[in-house]
């Protein structure tokens, strides 16, 4: 393995370990450099800035969602609407449970770089690659939640479960609900009850939007998936 790649992976792994133990507040360049046995200047040769390094290390917190995404998109016994609702529920739970990392990835000033950072992450850690096809890559690698949702809903439109125009409206509205609830709710990192209430409120609002926009008779049941 290229020495520079090996070092870069090491720095990301060290940062990830700090994030898991102490969160973003525990990360700083000097601490990472000390743990890695290098200088701060060396780290800046590998990363654009500290945020670049932190977001790369935060992508590990997307893994539970990615695993569920891959599992669900292989199923042929459910509709695209059921798949979409289930993935919304997983994404919401993971986002609220790992709020500070999802905030960095999808709401920070560096969010426009997320697609490049995810690609970089899987290039550095190919063992984590999930055999992304075009459909999966277009969603997982995108920082645009509205477009991610619209890509999924277009499949539902092709199945006749929603009209194309309603797919566009629903993708915008569900993302707006998620963004609003994600920002609105204020709970501490250790407040599991508050997190679960926020996630449930967010999902139920999105479920209600689905009821209003999908064609009557479409199953919205995801309880046994």
Tab-separated table of C-alpha atoms in Angstrom:
chain	number	residue	atom	x	y	z
A	1	UNK	CA	0.000	0.000	0.000
A	2	UNK	CA	1.178	3.517	-0.788
A	3	UNK	CA	2.758	5.051	2.343
A	4	UNK	CA	0.734	8.262	2.052
A	5	UNK	CA	-2.526	6.316	1.761
A	6	UNK	CA	-1.595	4.194	4.769
A	7	UNK	CA	-0.880	7.313	6.821
A	8	UNK	CA	-4.073	9.029	5.705
A	9	UNK	CA	-6.141	6.013	6.724
A	10	UNK	CA	-4.383	5.968	10.082
A	11	UNK	CA	-5.253	9.616	10.717
A	12	UNK	CA	-8.897	9.026	9.798
A	13	UNK	CA	-9.092	5.962	12.043
A	14	UNK	CA	-7.562	7.838	14.990
A	15	UNK	CA	-10.035	10.681	14.477
A	16	UNK	CA	-12.909	8.207	14.274
A	17	UNK	CA	-11.896	6.622	17.569
A	18	UNK	CA	-11.887	10.034	19.266
A	19	UNK	CA	-15.285	10.862	17.758
A	20	UNK	CA	-16.804	7.647	19.085
A	21	UNK	CA	-15.471	8.250	22.585
A	22	UNK	CA	-15.806	12.011	22.964
A	23	UNK	CA	-17.632	13.451	19.968
A	24	UNK	CA	-16.585	16.351	17.754
A	25	UNK	CA	-15.647	18.497	20.750
A	26	UNK	CA	-12.807	16.097	21.559
A	27	UNK	CA	-11.124	16.497	18.174
A	28	UNK	CA	-8.371	18.946	17.409
A	29	UNK	CA	-5.348	18.858	15.137
A	30	UNK	CA	-2.746	18.765	17.906
A	31	UNK	CA	-4.403	15.839	19.643
A	32	UNK	CA	-4.674	13.812	16.424
A	33	UNK	CA	-1.083	14.625	15.508
A	34	UNK	CA	0.136	13.535	18.949
A	35	UNK	CA	-1.791	10.248	18.771
A	36	UNK	CA	-0.450	9.628	15.256
A	37	UNK	CA	3.128	10.514	16.155
A	38	UNK	CA	3.400	13.327	13.639
A	39	UNK	CA	3.166	17.106	13.488
A	40	UNK	CA	0.127	19.253	12.724
A	41	UNK	CA	1.843	20.355	9.520
A	42	UNK	CA	1.977	16.748	8.323
A	43	UNK	CA	-1.793	16.368	8.830
A	44	UNK	CA	-2.472	19.464	6.761
A	45	UNK	CA	-0.541	17.886	3.896
A	46	UNK	CA	-3.187	15.154	3.742
A	47	UNK	CA	-6.378	17.118	4.465
A	48	UNK	CA	-7.695	20.476	3.320
A	49	UNK	CA	-8.610	21.451	6.871
A	50	UNK	CA	-9.795	19.921	10.152
A	51	UNK	CA	-13.395	19.754	8.898
A	52	UNK	CA	-12.257	17.643	5.930
A	53	UNK	CA	-10.677	15.136	8.302
A	54	UNK	CA	-13.633	15.109	10.708
A	55	UNK	CA	-16.193	14.545	7.942
A	56	UNK	CA	-14.134	11.702	6.477
A	57	UNK	CA	-14.008	10.128	9.936
A	58	UNK	CA	-17.756	10.778	10.409
A	59	UNK	CA	-18.743	8.768	7.343
A	60	UNK	CA	-18.469	5.625	9.484
A	61	UNK	CA	-21.687	6.801	11.144
A	62	UNK	CA	-23.463	6.412	7.793
A	63	UNK	CA	-22.627	2.719	7.719
A	64	UNK	CA	-25.778	1.431	9.513
A	65	UNK	CA	-27.946	3.314	7.023
A	66	UNK	CA	-25.860	2.119	4.065
A	67	UNK	CA	-26.190	-1.502	5.206
A	68	UNK	CA	-29.965	-1.188	5.501
A	69	UNK	CA	-30.137	0.598	2.165
A	70	UNK	CA	-28.299	-2.241	0.458
A	71	UNK	CA	-30.466	-4.847	2.171
A	72	UNK	CA	-33.761	-3.172	1.301
A	73	UNK	CA	-32.957	-2.341	-2.315
A	74	UNK	CA	-32.335	-6.037	-2.995
A	75	UNK	CA	-35.820	-7.024	-1.903
A	76	UNK	CA	-38.420	-7.802	-4.544
A	77	UNK	CA	-41.338	-8.535	-2.230
A	78	UNK	CA	-42.068	-4.917	-1.266
A	79	UNK	CA	-43.031	-1.783	-3.174
A	80	UNK	CA	-40.796	1.234	-3.713
A	81	UNK	CA	-43.018	3.197	-1.346
A	82	UNK	CA	-42.518	0.697	1.478
A	83	UNK	CA	-38.787	0.664	0.804
A	84	UNK	CA	-38.684	4.462	0.836
A	85	UNK	CA	-40.597	4.786	4.093
A	86	UNK	CA	-38.422	2.176	5.767
A	87	UNK	CA	-35.256	3.950	4.629
A	88	UNK	CA	-36.615	7.267	5.857
A	89	UNK	CA	-37.215	5.711	9.272
A	90	UNK	CA	-33.675	4.306	9.437
A	91	UNK	CA	-32.124	7.554	8.185
A	92	UNK	CA	-34.099	9.653	10.686
A	93	UNK	CA	-33.153	7.424	13.613
A	94	UNK	CA	-29.471	7.351	12.662
A	95	UNK	CA	-29.422	11.106	12.037
A	96	UNK	CA	-30.905	11.936	15.435
A	97	UNK	CA	-28.831	9.299	17.241
A	98	UNK	CA	-25.631	10.649	15.648
A	99	UNK	CA	-26.819	14.210	15.342
A	100	UNK	CA	-23.494	16.047	15.423
A	101	UNK	CA	-22.023	13.898	12.639
A	102	UNK	CA	-25.071	14.096	10.374
A	103	UNK	CA	-25.165	17.829	10.983
A	104	UNK	CA	-21.578	18.071	9.766
A	105	UNK	CA	-22.251	15.938	6.706
A	106	UNK	CA	-25.587	17.412	5.613
A	107	UNK	CA	-25.884	20.873	7.180
A	108	UNK	CA	-22.396	22.352	7.630
A	109	UNK	CA	-20.686	24.757	5.249
A	110	UNK	CA	-18.714	21.773	3.925
A	111	UNK	CA	-21.845	19.789	2.961
A	112	UNK	CA	-21.312	20.523	-0.733
A	113	UNK	CA	-18.133	18.463	-0.531
A	114	UNK	CA	-19.874	15.413	0.940
A	115	UNK	CA	-20.130	13.583	-2.380
A	116	UNK	CA	-16.386	13.953	-2.922
A	117	UNK	CA	-15.628	12.987	0.671
A	118	UNK	CA	-17.750	9.826	0.529
A	119	UNK	CA	-16.055	8.812	-2.707
A	120	UNK	CA	-12.677	9.503	-1.095
A	121	UNK	CA	-13.615	7.478	1.985
A	122	UNK	CA	-14.576	4.375	0.006
A	123	UNK	CA	-11.468	4.762	-2.147
A	124	UNK	CA	-9.329	4.736	0.988
A	125	UNK	CA	-11.308	1.930	2.626
A	126	UNK	CA	-12.304	-0.371	-0.257
A	127	UNK	CA	-13.032	-3.146	2.223
A	128	UNK	CA	-16.034	-1.061	3.289
A	129	UNK	CA	-17.333	-0.828	-0.283
A	130	UNK	CA	-20.833	-2.156	-0.697
A	131	UNK	CA	-20.847	-2.912	-4.448
A	132	UNK	CA	-22.798	0.223	-5.201
A	133	UNK	CA	-24.757	0.120	-8.431
A	134	UNK	CA	-25.776	3.315	-10.217
A	135	UNK	CA	-29.005	3.662	-8.242
A	136	UNK	CA	-27.293	3.181	-4.877
A	137	UNK	CA	-24.374	5.464	-5.702
A	138	UNK	CA	-26.652	8.276	-6.881
A	139	UNK	CA	-28.275	8.301	-3.436
A	140	UNK	CA	-25.520	7.347	-1.003
A	141	UNK	CA	-22.939	9.661	-2.558
A	142	UNK	CA	-25.228	12.705	-2.708
A	143	UNK	CA	-25.497	15.430	-0.076
A	144	UNK	CA	-28.773	16.699	-1.580
A	145	UNK	CA	-31.517	15.057	0.481
A	146	UNK	CA	-34.272	16.292	-1.829
A	147	UNK	CA	-32.658	14.768	-4.896
A	148	UNK	CA	-31.898	11.549	-3.016
A	149	UNK	CA	-35.584	11.253	-2.152
A	150	UNK	CA	-36.749	12.153	-5.660
A	151	UNK	CA	-34.582	9.408	-7.158
A	152	UNK	CA	-36.318	6.873	-4.917
A	153	UNK	CA	-39.794	8.279	-5.599
A	154	UNK	CA	-39.271	8.161	-9.358
A	155	UNK	CA	-39.123	4.382	-9.000
A	156	UNK	CA	-42.444	4.498	-7.190
A	157	UNK	CA	-43.841	6.653	-9.992
A	158	UNK	CA	-42.723	4.066	-12.547
A	159	UNK	CA	-44.633	1.472	-10.509
A	160	UNK	CA	-47.749	3.649	-10.698
A	161	UNK	CA	-47.829	4.303	-6.937
A	162	UNK	CA	-47.473	8.083	-7.219
A	163	UNK	CA	-47.578	10.602	-10.033
A	164	UNK	CA	-44.367	12.206	-11.248
A	165	UNK	CA	-45.448	15.662	-10.125
A	166	UNK	CA	-46.443	14.356	-6.681
A	167	UNK	CA	-43.095	12.587	-6.460
A	168	UNK	CA	-41.403	15.946	-6.925
A	169	UNK	CA	-43.629	17.659	-4.354
A	170	UNK	CA	-43.251	14.830	-1.842
A	171	UNK	CA	-39.472	14.787	-2.152
A	172	UNK	CA	-39.345	18.501	-1.337
A	173	UNK	CA	-41.846	18.360	1.511
A	174	UNK	CA	-40.433	15.311	3.271
A	175	UNK	CA	-36.955	16.803	3.169
A	176	UNK	CA	-38.289	20.092	4.512
A	177	UNK	CA	-39.930	18.236	7.405
A	178	UNK	CA	-36.734	16.359	8.195
A	179	UNK	CA	-34.626	19.520	8.019
A	180	UNK	CA	-37.070	21.441	10.205
A	181	UNK	CA	-37.423	18.778	12.899
A	182	UNK	CA	-33.691	18.071	12.894
A	183	UNK	CA	-32.954	21.733	13.589
A	184	UNK	CA	-35.964	22.421	15.802
A	185	UNK	CA	-35.583	19.723	18.443
A	186	UNK	CA	-33.130	20.501	21.213
A	187	UNK	CA	-31.966	17.562	23.315
A	188	UNK	CA	-28.671	16.592	24.912
A	189	UNK	CA	-26.491	13.777	23.559
A	190	UNK	CA	-27.449	11.540	26.471
A	191	UNK	CA	-31.172	12.247	26.235
A	192	UNK	CA	-32.259	8.997	24.594
A	193	UNK	CA	-35.923	9.644	25.303
A	194	UNK	CA	-35.776	13.090	23.720
A	195	UNK	CA	-33.993	11.676	20.689
A	196	UNK	CA	-36.552	8.920	20.212
A	197	UNK	CA	-39.473	11.346	20.562
A	198	UNK	CA	-37.931	13.688	17.996
A	199	UNK	CA	-37.257	10.837	15.565
A	200	UNK	CA	-40.782	9.455	15.985
A	201	UNK	CA	-42.353	12.887	15.484
A	202	UNK	CA	-40.305	13.407	12.331
A	203	UNK	CA	-41.193	10.009	10.897
A	204	UNK	CA	-44.906	10.336	11.661
A	205	UNK	CA	-45.076	13.692	9.886
A	206	UNK	CA	-43.353	12.210	6.846
A	207	UNK	CA	-45.681	9.204	6.946
A	208	UNK	CA	-48.663	11.573	6.914
A	209	UNK	CA	-47.273	13.301	3.834
A	210	UNK	CA	-46.964	9.939	2.101
A	211	UNK	CA	-50.615	9.201	2.906
A	212	UNK	CA	-51.639	12.410	1.195
A	213	UNK	CA	-49.505	12.082	-1.924
A	214	UNK	CA	-49.367	8.396	-2.885
A	215	UNK	CA	-52.217	6.763	-4.761
A	216	UNK	CA	-55.102	5.450	-2.598
A	217	UNK	CA	-54.710	1.817	-1.605
A	218	UNK	CA	-50.911	1.917	-1.624
A	219	UNK	CA	-49.505	-0.026	1.320
A	220	UNK	CA	-47.579	2.074	3.817
A	221	UNK	CA	-46.982	-0.806	6.219
A	222	UNK	CA	-43.325	-1.269	7.164
A	223	UNK	CA	-43.777	-2.860	10.587
A	224	UNK	CA	-42.489	-6.303	9.576
A	225	UNK	CA	-39.729	-5.296	7.190
